[in-house]
Amino acid sequence: MGTHQSNRFDIAIVGAGFAGMYALKQALDSGRSAIVFERGDDVGGTWYWNRYPGARCDVQSMEYSYSFDKQLQQDWQWTERFAAQPEILRYAQHVADRFHLRDHIRFNTVVASADYQDTKNEWRIKTGAGDEVFAKTCIMATGCLSSTNRPAFDGIDVFEGEQYHTGLWPHQPVDFSGKRVGIIGTGSSAIQSIPIIAESAAHLTVFQRTANYSIPAHNGPIDEAYAADIRSNYDDFRERNKQMFAGFGADQARSDLSVFEVSDEEREARFEVKWQEGGLGFTSTFGDLGRSQPANQIAAEFVRDKIRATVNDPQVAELLCPDQVIGCKRVCVDTNYYKTYNKDNVTLINVRDTPIERLTKTGLIVDDTAFDFDMIIFATGFDAMTGSLLKIDVTGREGVKLADKWAAGPTTYLGLGVHGFPNLFMVSGPGSPSVLSNMIVTIEQHVDFIFTCLDFLRSSGFTTIEAEAEAEAAWVAQCNSIAGETLFPTCNSWYLGANVPGKPRIFMPFVGGFPLYQSICEEVRTANYKGFHLAS
Ligand code: FAD
Ligand code: NAP
């Protein structure tokens, strides 16, 4: 552990994913003492934990990367259009080494509690091992998708075969060859891994509760001429991406036209172009897909037709056809997903109407039918956005617990601060555009906002900053009102907390888009942190 000898720091950061690493870099560059706590034994966060086969980004690598260092973005060469997990992890490790971050990170260390010491205006951070550090500012860089969700099926512990969760994948290769494998879930993690598991498993059985829309990635080696072109003016590319609703896709065609403004032929042709382009840009083919149910249905039917044209067995194809609004759950990006169901060794089981009853020693039971497996994979996602934060016992001013304050759902100001919790910042917390954006763009914006704010406090003689109750209430209302104008709240997504039984249903991310969010933050900054209470 570094050269800092005491247990007092200017800043304590929880998490060493992209958010925690950049926050640490900013802390050190601004001459502050800092410590990072990380549960894993290395940096990378998401890309450290999610080592399942096929894991890769769904935002293109040239965009899903840090912009804070001009030389870094010139030096690092991505090998694929959508980099795979090992390459993204190597990138995170490279950043940690390049900027000498590791000395300040305490790995294999879980933060168990953080409590605000009213009299001293500082945070006491306690680790699971009972160690304590004190810091003036605490930054929760704990990740939106870092607390795995493992449904509490009856008999969860009795299965005697191998069991894995995609979000806690082992570091050693997992061998599927000759094995009967069951996978629960058909979200992005499952959709990426199913085609690869099916290549070597003796048999793969997929348990699907909700069919998902997936767009082909058309992944491949990076086009060197394209990458060189971006590098020749990377700053401009980054800037143009920041003007995009989700912080990426500036070099891909999008349209504000309504689906209904063009002829049938042109509409199909435009969808086909976006389908062939691949990736998340499909939902930007027309401007009204996120707001108008009839428009959305037309895009949804285009994808369903693609599924029907790909999957040989019509019954399986129909089961794979989603019926919810396209985009109200995160759209998936795949390589060979639908065509995997044409393989003889792959079976799809619908558990929408007849849920998984229980696990047994040898497999699981659905609708009185027993399925025997050598291995079961939980691709069942995450307790998103609040899970990791609430696993920490966070106590704010006057003994208020974050868990109590958020009992009916999370409330924040800008997704960055919470009333009652002075000098505590979250990176991409509930109320931030986070998961609806290119997250590295959002992370950099949040961290820059936090450090500009800390500089302001330092230069103006303030020692505490805390979200005002009224500003927080207004932000929650604004988030809800914008979400209400979209189709997002129409289905049972993890954005709403609907995937975790008992979790309050609140639409958690800010849906107004990255540019609007950034301009609101800028207004707050120029008005000397309007909505925050500052005190000396
Ligand atoms: P994380 O990377 O989740 O890091 C948080 C860290 O905090 C973790 O390492 C965790 O161990 C640590 N931590 C949490 N609680 C504690 C505690 N109490 N004590 C100690 N340590 C703790 N986003 C995109 O924009 N594009 C993509 O293509 C994309 N692909 C994704 C693919 C997968 C499989 C997943 C799961 C997510 C993906 N995301 C993607 C979202 C992704 O989470 C973010 O892009 C980004 O990596 C988040 O970085 P972070 O630092 O905020 O959080
Ligand atoms: P997810 O999208 O939440 O999918 C979990 C799956 O498990 C869903 O199909 C869900 O069904 C199912 N499930 C949950 N509980 C179940 C139960 N009790 N019985 C049966 N099925 C159950 O999780 P994820 O696939 O890990 O992805 C989470 C997020 O991480 C993504 O949305 C994305 O933001 C990010 N991610 C991105 C990529 C990428 O392409 N770069 C890859 C992986 C993850 P229901 O839909 O019915 O709840």
XYZ file of C-alpha atoms and ligand atoms in Angstrom:
637
model
C 0.000 0.000 0.000
C 1.532 3.296 -1.202
C 3.496 5.760 0.796
C 0.638 7.323 2.747
C 1.212 6.232 6.314
C -1.822 7.447 8.252
C -5.384 6.236 8.006
C -6.610 9.734 7.129
C -7.129 10.720 3.495
C -8.652 13.569 1.590
C -10.674 11.120 -0.454
C -11.800 7.518 -0.041
C -13.068 5.805 -3.172
C -14.967 2.528 -3.222
C -14.440 0.473 -6.395
C -11.612 0.195 -8.919
C -13.564 -0.075 -12.160
C -13.354 2.654 -14.774
C -15.055 5.114 -12.398
C -12.861 4.473 -9.350
C -9.679 4.473 -11.415
C -10.431 7.813 -13.033
C -11.518 9.327 -9.712
C -8.215 8.188 -8.206
C -6.260 9.681 -11.087
C -8.049 13.003 -10.631
C -7.480 12.933 -6.883
C -3.746 12.342 -7.249
C -3.371 14.879 -10.078
C -5.034 17.519 -7.916
C -2.626 16.883 -5.053
C -5.101 15.111 -2.790
C -4.359 12.018 -0.767
C -6.617 9.160 -1.755
C -7.297 5.507 -1.141
C -9.369 3.086 -3.197
C -10.963 -0.068 -1.830
C -11.675 -2.892 -4.245
C -13.330 -6.222 -3.524
C -11.540 -7.960 -6.414
C -7.815 -8.629 -6.653
C -7.330 -6.353 -9.654
C -8.735 -3.299 -11.411
C -11.383 -3.338 -14.155
C -14.669 -3.787 -12.268
C -17.220 -5.127 -14.761
C -14.399 -6.406 -16.956
C -12.698 -8.123 -14.036
C -15.831 -9.995 -12.925
C -17.676 -10.777 -16.189
C -15.304 -13.307 -17.783
C -18.006 -15.478 -19.320
C -17.416 -16.671 -22.887
C -18.336 -14.032 -25.442
C -18.319 -11.080 -23.015
C -17.579 -7.914 -24.949
C -18.693 -4.303 -25.149
C -21.749 -3.259 -27.143
C -20.452 0.292 -27.647
C -17.616 0.326 -30.181
C -14.143 0.127 -28.655
C -12.991 3.424 -30.176
C -15.809 5.036 -28.164
C -15.905 2.753 -25.123
C -12.577 4.022 -23.796
C -11.204 6.879 -21.711
C -10.738 10.272 -23.325
C -8.962 12.002 -20.441
C -5.437 11.406 -21.710
C -4.588 12.328 -25.283
C -1.526 10.101 -25.457
C -3.346 7.094 -24.006
C -5.984 7.230 -26.717
C -3.269 7.519 -29.363
C -1.188 4.672 -27.969
C -3.825 2.063 -27.194
C -4.720 -0.035 -30.244
C -7.996 -1.949 -30.116
C -8.022 -5.136 -32.152
C -11.777 -5.542 -32.673
C -14.739 -3.316 -33.459
C -16.309 -4.492 -30.178
C -13.468 -5.538 -27.882
C -13.804 -8.712 -25.855
C -13.559 -8.801 -22.070
C -9.877 -9.905 -21.902
C -8.829 -6.966 -24.057
C -10.891 -4.440 -22.064
C -9.447 -5.857 -18.846
C -5.913 -5.511 -20.284
C -6.769 -1.902 -21.115
C -7.882 -1.220 -17.523
C -4.704 -2.874 -16.238
C -2.616 -0.809 -18.634
C -4.257 2.398 -17.383
C -3.590 1.386 -13.771
C 0.092 0.732 -14.543
C 0.585 3.700 -16.811
C -0.720 6.179 -14.229
C 0.717 4.361 -11.188
C -2.669 3.838 -9.627
C -2.135 0.450 -7.983
C -0.101 1.838 -5.069
C -3.223 3.588 -3.856
C -5.655 0.703 -4.235
C -6.352 -1.787 -1.474
C -7.402 -4.943 -3.337
C -9.291 -7.896 -1.862
C -10.941 -5.446 0.488
C -14.686 -5.070 0.877
C -16.063 -1.849 2.292
C -18.673 -2.872 4.843
C -19.773 0.524 6.129
C -19.334 4.242 5.658
C -20.582 6.614 8.300
C -20.452 10.347 8.507
C -18.917 11.737 11.679
C -21.040 14.842 12.279
C -18.668 16.510 14.682
C -15.588 16.081 12.549
C -17.170 16.447 9.101
C -15.494 13.328 7.846
C -16.389 9.851 6.669
C -15.306 6.737 8.526
C -14.939 3.828 6.128
C -14.801 0.362 7.648
C -13.671 -2.696 5.763
C -15.023 -6.189 6.170
C -11.821 -7.042 8.059
C -12.548 -4.247 10.545
C -9.913 -1.743 9.379
C -10.897 1.914 9.469
C -9.906 4.912 7.429
C -11.167 8.472 7.636
C -11.704 10.770 4.662
C -13.150 14.218 4.070
C -14.866 13.029 0.902
C -16.198 9.617 0.005
C -16.764 8.639 -3.626
C -18.898 5.589 -4.277
C -17.652 4.157 -7.563
C -19.314 0.863 -6.773
C -20.826 0.226 -10.234
C -24.401 0.026 -11.521
C -24.109 -3.597 -12.574
C -21.790 -5.063 -9.981
C -24.075 -6.807 -7.523
C -25.180 -10.104 -9.034
C -28.791 -11.244 -8.895
C -29.178 -14.936 -8.174
C -32.870 -15.808 -7.867
C -33.756 -17.615 -4.658
C -35.086 -20.776 -6.310
C -36.079 -23.522 -3.922
C -33.251 -25.999 -3.565
C -30.708 -23.436 -4.744
C -27.934 -25.164 -2.812
C -28.716 -28.792 -3.577
C -27.518 -28.981 -7.180
C -24.353 -31.090 -7.188
C -22.990 -30.162 -10.617
C -20.962 -27.105 -11.602
C -22.711 -23.738 -11.101
C -21.673 -20.332 -12.363
C -23.059 -16.809 -12.534
C -21.977 -14.833 -15.617
C -21.166 -11.851 -13.399
C -18.881 -13.871 -11.101
C -17.192 -16.035 -13.702
C -14.108 -18.056 -12.631
C -10.642 -16.966 -13.689
C -9.825 -20.428 -15.061
C -11.352 -21.539 -18.363
C -14.638 -23.412 -17.957
C -14.857 -26.544 -20.094
C -18.288 -27.222 -21.595
C -17.217 -30.058 -23.866
C -19.349 -33.155 -23.624
C -21.451 -31.595 -20.845
C -25.180 -31.099 -20.477
C -25.444 -27.397 -19.725
C -28.491 -25.411 -18.584
C -28.501 -21.612 -18.762
C -31.102 -19.456 -17.025
C -31.803 -16.074 -18.612
C -31.781 -14.501 -22.052
C -30.399 -11.008 -21.366
C -27.214 -9.580 -22.915
C -24.891 -11.878 -20.930
C -26.764 -15.009 -21.994
C -27.132 -13.847 -25.579
C -23.381 -13.299 -25.836
C -22.435 -16.600 -24.226
C -25.054 -19.038 -25.613
C -23.559 -19.301 -29.143
C -20.115 -20.061 -27.737
C -21.278 -22.564 -25.122
C -23.345 -24.328 -27.807
C -20.193 -24.903 -29.865
C -18.784 -27.449 -27.424
C -21.513 -28.495 -24.980
C -23.070 -31.902 -25.534
C -26.406 -30.192 -25.053
C -27.420 -26.675 -24.078
C -30.863 -25.957 -22.637
C -31.864 -22.298 -22.441
C -34.530 -21.243 -19.930
C -36.180 -18.082 -21.224
C -38.599 -15.967 -19.183
C -38.673 -12.929 -21.477
C -37.492 -13.001 -25.073
C -35.164 -10.129 -25.914
C -34.431 -8.105 -29.008
C -30.924 -8.644 -30.273
C -29.191 -6.867 -33.135
C -26.165 -8.430 -34.847
C -22.811 -6.963 -33.855
C -21.115 -7.651 -37.196
C -18.009 -7.717 -35.087
C -14.580 -8.256 -36.575
C -11.040 -6.954 -36.593
C -10.960 -3.209 -36.263
C -10.794 -1.336 -39.538
C -7.325 0.210 -39.221
C -8.056 3.042 -41.652
C -11.183 3.949 -39.660
C -9.273 3.827 -36.362
C -6.449 5.949 -37.788
C -8.962 8.467 -39.063
C -10.508 8.790 -35.598
C -7.086 9.076 -33.967
C -6.156 11.879 -36.339
C -8.829 13.998 -34.667
C -9.871 12.080 -31.590
C -10.897 15.157 -29.610
C -13.391 16.142 -32.254
C -14.795 12.592 -32.324
C -15.189 12.562 -28.537
C -16.861 15.960 -28.628
C -19.299 14.892 -31.324
C -20.163 11.787 -29.324
C -20.936 13.921 -26.297
C -23.579 15.654 -28.388
C -25.271 12.311 -29.037
C -28.204 11.301 -26.848
C -26.359 8.293 -25.421
C -22.811 9.629 -25.709
C -21.841 7.456 -28.668
C -22.642 6.784 -32.303
C -21.614 10.148 -33.775
C -20.244 8.540 -36.907
C -23.344 6.436 -37.495
C -26.369 7.664 -39.373
C -29.418 8.440 -37.265
C -32.663 10.125 -38.135
C -35.206 12.315 -36.395
C -37.828 11.400 -39.000
C -40.934 9.566 -37.888
C -41.434 6.002 -39.111
C -44.678 7.298 -40.599
C -43.044 10.029 -42.670
C -41.536 7.639 -45.202
C -42.910 5.064 -47.632
C -43.041 1.384 -46.680
C -40.131 0.633 -49.004
C -37.965 3.401 -47.625
C -38.776 2.401 -44.065
C -37.721 -1.198 -44.649
C -34.613 -0.045 -46.492
C -33.619 2.223 -43.609
C -34.137 -0.523 -41.027
C -32.113 -2.890 -43.207
C -29.222 -0.415 -43.413
C -29.129 -0.116 -39.613
C -29.454 -3.901 -39.206
C -26.486 -4.386 -41.530
C -24.519 -1.667 -39.713
C -25.109 -3.665 -36.512
C -25.126 -2.707 -32.865
C -27.257 -0.458 -30.688
C -27.771 2.201 -33.381
C -30.730 0.212 -34.726
C -33.125 1.999 -32.367
C -32.024 5.352 -33.822
C -33.261 4.423 -37.299
C -36.199 6.794 -36.718
C -36.765 9.532 -34.203
C -40.024 8.279 -32.705
C -39.165 4.691 -31.775
C -38.650 5.552 -28.106
C -41.819 7.601 -27.753
C -44.561 6.243 -29.964
C -45.910 2.765 -29.379
C -47.174 2.344 -32.985
C -43.802 3.461 -34.372
C -42.006 1.166 -31.963
C -44.170 -1.773 -33.005
C -43.021 -1.380 -36.597
C -39.358 -1.583 -35.575
C -40.174 -4.526 -33.298
C -41.884 -6.368 -36.143
C -38.844 -5.820 -38.370
C -36.695 -7.625 -35.792
C -39.280 -10.363 -35.278
C -39.273 -10.968 -39.038
C -35.486 -11.310 -38.919
C -35.851 -13.893 -36.137
C -38.459 -15.837 -38.131
C -36.206 -15.756 -41.186
C -33.232 -17.047 -39.201
C -34.670 -19.744 -36.943
C -35.732 -22.869 -38.830
C -38.308 -24.229 -36.378
C -41.324 -21.868 -36.506
C -42.368 -22.687 -32.940
C -38.923 -21.896 -31.577
C -38.831 -18.741 -33.686
C -42.156 -17.558 -32.222
C -40.902 -18.234 -28.697
C -37.829 -16.137 -29.432
C -39.948 -13.233 -30.730
C -40.188 -10.579 -28.018
C -43.529 -8.872 -27.501
C -42.522 -5.912 -25.347
C -41.556 -2.479 -26.646
C -38.164 -2.610 -28.364
C -35.632 -0.689 -26.253
C -37.565 -0.640 -22.976
C -35.210 -3.393 -21.850
C -31.618 -2.960 -22.924
C -31.341 -4.119 -26.537
C -28.749 -6.893 -26.920
C -25.971 -7.086 -29.467
C -24.962 -10.560 -30.588
C -22.898 -12.785 -32.794
C -24.902 -15.730 -34.154
C -27.462 -15.746 -31.326
C -30.670 -16.612 -33.155
C -29.065 -19.076 -35.539
C -27.682 -21.038 -32.592
C -31.231 -22.357 -32.097
C -30.894 -24.236 -35.406
C -28.319 -26.517 -33.818
C -29.469 -29.989 -32.793
C -27.805 -29.674 -29.394
C -29.741 -26.542 -28.323
C -33.221 -26.519 -26.735
C -35.280 -23.500 -25.697
C -37.642 -23.832 -22.730
C -40.230 -21.165 -21.995
C -40.463 -20.389 -18.270
C -42.683 -17.329 -18.596
C -45.925 -19.084 -17.660
C -44.421 -22.023 -15.792
C -41.491 -20.703 -13.754
C -38.543 -22.791 -12.669
C -39.996 -24.667 -9.701
C -36.839 -25.689 -7.929
C -33.319 -26.981 -8.313
C -32.570 -30.602 -7.592
C -29.363 -32.568 -6.994
C -29.162 -33.290 -10.697
C -30.734 -30.273 -12.349
C -33.983 -28.395 -12.133
C -37.725 -28.810 -12.491
C -40.098 -26.849 -14.712
C -43.758 -27.732 -15.038
C -43.198 -31.153 -13.419
C -40.494 -31.975 -15.964
C -37.020 -32.721 -14.620
C -33.979 -31.500 -16.564
C -30.632 -33.079 -15.696
C -27.422 -31.132 -16.113
C -23.704 -31.311 -15.486
C -23.599 -27.529 -15.251
C -26.075 -24.707 -14.583
C -25.249 -21.135 -15.564
C -27.088 -18.231 -13.985
C -27.220 -15.443 -16.560
C -29.734 -13.745 -14.310
C -28.249 -10.270 -14.193
C -27.791 -7.779 -11.407
C -29.434 -5.945 -8.542
C -28.801 -2.904 -10.692
C -27.961 0.666 -9.730
C -28.665 0.400 -6.001
C -27.453 -3.140 -5.202
C -23.808 -2.462 -4.444
C -24.502 0.857 -2.736
C -27.016 -0.678 -0.359
C -24.763 -3.602 0.473
C -22.639 -1.004 2.241
C -24.080 0.196 5.544
C -24.041 3.916 4.718
C -24.993 6.290 7.532
C -25.251 9.999 6.881
C -25.814 13.062 8.995
C -27.662 12.520 12.296
C -27.567 8.746 11.939
C -29.780 8.512 8.852
C -29.240 5.246 6.972
C -29.144 5.286 3.174
C -31.099 2.017 3.192
C -33.922 3.671 5.172
C -33.879 6.812 3.089
C -34.163 4.675 -0.072
C -36.664 2.170 1.314
C -39.287 3.310 -1.199
C -36.738 3.705 -3.988
C -33.588 5.742 -4.560
C -33.646 9.544 -4.556
C -30.670 11.672 -5.533
C -29.750 15.066 -6.882
C -28.238 14.657 -10.378
C -27.396 11.055 -9.521
C -24.372 12.483 -7.730
C -25.433 13.472 -4.228
C -28.042 12.613 -1.605
C -29.620 14.947 0.930
C -28.443 13.982 4.414
C -25.134 12.609 3.139
C -22.611 15.464 3.002
C -19.371 15.102 1.046
C -20.530 11.796 -0.390
C -20.629 11.479 -4.162
C -21.826 8.628 -6.315
C -20.551 7.959 -9.805
C -23.389 6.988 -12.138
C -25.852 6.525 -9.314
C -29.620 6.376 -9.715
C -30.767 9.602 -11.392
C -27.729 9.723 -13.677
C -27.856 8.834 -17.403
C -25.333 6.060 -16.601
C -26.721 2.808 -17.961
C -28.573 4.530 -20.796
C -25.330 5.975 -22.116
C -21.820 5.075 -23.103
C -20.826 4.671 -19.503
C -17.234 5.783 -19.847
C -18.461 9.120 -21.174
C -20.806 9.504 -18.220
C -18.177 8.358 -15.752
C -15.660 10.929 -16.992
C -18.281 13.681 -16.875
C -19.305 12.769 -13.310
C -15.753 12.539 -12.046
C -14.797 15.840 -13.693
C -17.879 17.458 -12.129
C -16.949 16.112 -8.692
C -13.355 17.338 -8.849
C -14.256 20.745 -10.267
C -16.674 20.999 -7.374
C -14.052 19.951 -4.811
C -11.652 22.553 -6.253
C -14.346 25.182 -5.892
C -14.993 24.203 -2.273
C -11.279 24.303 -1.523
C -10.732 27.702 -3.145
C -13.857 29.211 -1.586
C -13.186 27.981 1.935
C -16.140 25.578 2.144
C -15.716 22.251 3.871
C -19.021 20.534 3.211
C -21.398 20.116 0.305
C -24.758 18.387 0.507
C -27.707 18.060 -1.867
C -30.642 20.193 -0.738
C -33.878 18.318 -0.039
C -35.851 20.522 -2.473
C -33.309 20.087 -5.273
C -33.342 16.340 -4.772
C -37.149 16.204 -4.862
C -37.201 18.364 -7.981
C -34.613 16.131 -9.684
C -36.592 12.990 -8.881
C -39.731 14.661 -10.255
C -37.891 15.749 -13.396
C -36.477 12.248 -13.937
C -39.933 10.703 -13.524
C -41.565 13.231 -15.771
C -39.071 12.676 -18.603
C -39.328 8.897 -18.206
C -43.124 9.210 -18.347
C -42.878 10.735 -21.825
C -41.036 7.670 -23.097
C -41.880 4.010 -23.517
C -39.205 2.975 -21.008
C -41.517 2.356 -18.062
C -43.746 0.020 -20.097
C -41.957 -3.235 -19.348
C -40.466 -5.138 -16.446
C -36.849 -4.121 -16.822
C -33.984 -3.900 -14.390
C -34.052 -0.125 -15.025
C -37.228 -0.257 -12.916
C -35.911 -2.768 -10.404
C -38.462 -5.272 -11.712
C -35.984 -8.157 -11.960
C -35.430 -8.381 -8.207
C -38.440 -9.548 -6.179
C -39.465 -6.966 -3.574
C -37.340 -4.140 -5.005
C -39.236 -0.824 -5.176
C -40.307 -0.005 -8.721
C -38.841 3.326 -9.682
C -37.408 4.183 -13.055
C -33.830 4.707 -11.900
C -31.745 6.218 -14.728
C -32.104 9.774 -16.085
C -33.683 9.361 -19.536
C -33.157 12.878 -20.861
C -29.920 11.957 -22.633
C -26.302 12.782 -21.987
C -26.217 16.252 -23.647
C -29.159 17.554 -21.583
C -27.706 16.059 -18.417
C -24.329 17.614 -19.103
C -25.853 21.037 -19.743
C -27.851 20.835 -16.489
C -24.652 19.994 -14.593
C -22.932 22.912 -16.277
C -25.740 25.251 -15.173
C -25.428 23.928 -11.628
C -21.675 24.495 -11.677
C -21.834 28.021 -13.062
C -24.453 28.906 -10.449
C -21.928 27.903 -7.770
C -23.478 24.488 -7.245
C -27.097 25.518 -7.138
C -29.151 22.870 -5.372
C -26.279 21.913 -3.108
C -25.870 23.388 0.336
C -22.291 24.541 0.905
C -20.921 25.260 4.373
C -17.598 26.152 5.919
P -17.763 -1.351 -12.118
O -16.957 -1.655 -13.285
O -18.919 -2.228 -11.814
O -16.785 -1.310 -10.859
C -17.257 -1.221 -9.558
C -16.246 -1.901 -8.663
O -16.616 -1.626 -7.315
C -16.237 -3.411 -8.815
O -14.948 -3.855 -9.160
C -16.639 -3.935 -7.435
O -15.917 -5.080 -7.076
C -16.295 -2.760 -6.545
N -17.119 -2.718 -5.338
C -18.472 -2.598 -5.268
N -18.853 -2.576 -3.974
C -17.727 -2.682 -3.228
C -17.481 -2.717 -1.834
N -18.471 -2.630 -0.934
N -16.199 -2.817 -1.426
C -15.169 -2.893 -2.323
N -15.359 -2.869 -3.644
C -16.621 -2.762 -4.096
N -21.418 -0.114 -20.524
C -21.215 0.517 -21.699
O -21.304 1.738 -21.746
N -20.900 -0.176 -22.815
C -20.773 -1.517 -22.816
O -20.492 -2.100 -23.847
C -21.004 -2.213 -21.598
N -20.916 -3.560 -21.538
C -21.150 -4.196 -20.356
C -21.033 -5.583 -20.309
C -21.309 -6.256 -19.138
C -21.157 -7.741 -19.086
C -21.749 -5.547 -18.007
C -22.103 -6.265 -16.740
C -21.836 -4.172 -18.038
C -21.521 -3.482 -19.203
N -21.565 -2.094 -19.277
C -21.327 -1.451 -20.464
C -21.766 -1.306 -18.052
C -20.429 -1.270 -17.252
O -20.760 -1.680 -15.981
C -19.816 0.133 -17.320
O -19.537 0.460 -18.667
C -18.526 0.352 -16.543
O -17.597 -0.664 -16.735
C -18.830 0.587 -15.093
O -17.672 1.017 -14.430
P -17.748 1.415 -12.893
O -16.367 1.677 -12.462
O -18.762 2.462 -12.682
O -18.339 0.123 -12.167
P -30.351 -9.094 -17.568
O -30.421 -8.297 -18.796
O -31.047 -8.597 -16.355
O -30.886 -10.547 -17.940
C -31.133 -11.476 -16.935
C -31.946 -12.597 -17.529
O -32.255 -13.527 -16.502
C -33.280 -12.108 -18.089
O -33.552 -12.827 -19.254
C -34.241 -12.450 -16.969
O -35.570 -12.600 -17.383
C -33.660 -13.745 -16.486
N -34.088 -14.069 -15.143
C -33.868 -13.367 -14.015
N -34.451 -13.978 -12.965
C -35.057 -15.094 -13.459
C -35.845 -16.106 -12.889
N -36.133 -16.112 -11.587
N -36.313 -17.087 -13.686
C -36.026 -17.079 -15.010
N -35.298 -16.137 -15.622
C -34.827 -15.147 -14.845
O -28.816 -9.380 -17.120
P -27.505 -9.449 -18.038
O -27.768 -10.244 -19.250
O -26.389 -9.846 -17.162
O -27.317 -7.948 -18.507
C -27.447 -6.872 -17.580
C -26.960 -5.602 -18.231
O -25.532 -5.589 -18.295
C -27.380 -5.414 -19.673
O -28.685 -4.946 -19.791
C -26.339 -4.444 -20.171
O -26.589 -3.145 -19.729
C -25.116 -4.971 -19.479
N -24.467 -5.972 -20.351
C -23.983 -5.565 -21.547
C -23.411 -6.472 -22.388
C -22.882 -6.050 -23.695
O -23.402 -6.456 -24.713
N -21.855 -5.260 -23.711
C -23.322 -7.808 -22.019
C -23.820 -8.191 -20.784
C -24.404 -7.258 -19.954
P -36.578 -11.330 -17.365
O -36.142 -10.484 -18.541
O -37.893 -11.923 -17.503
O -36.367 -10.610 -16.060
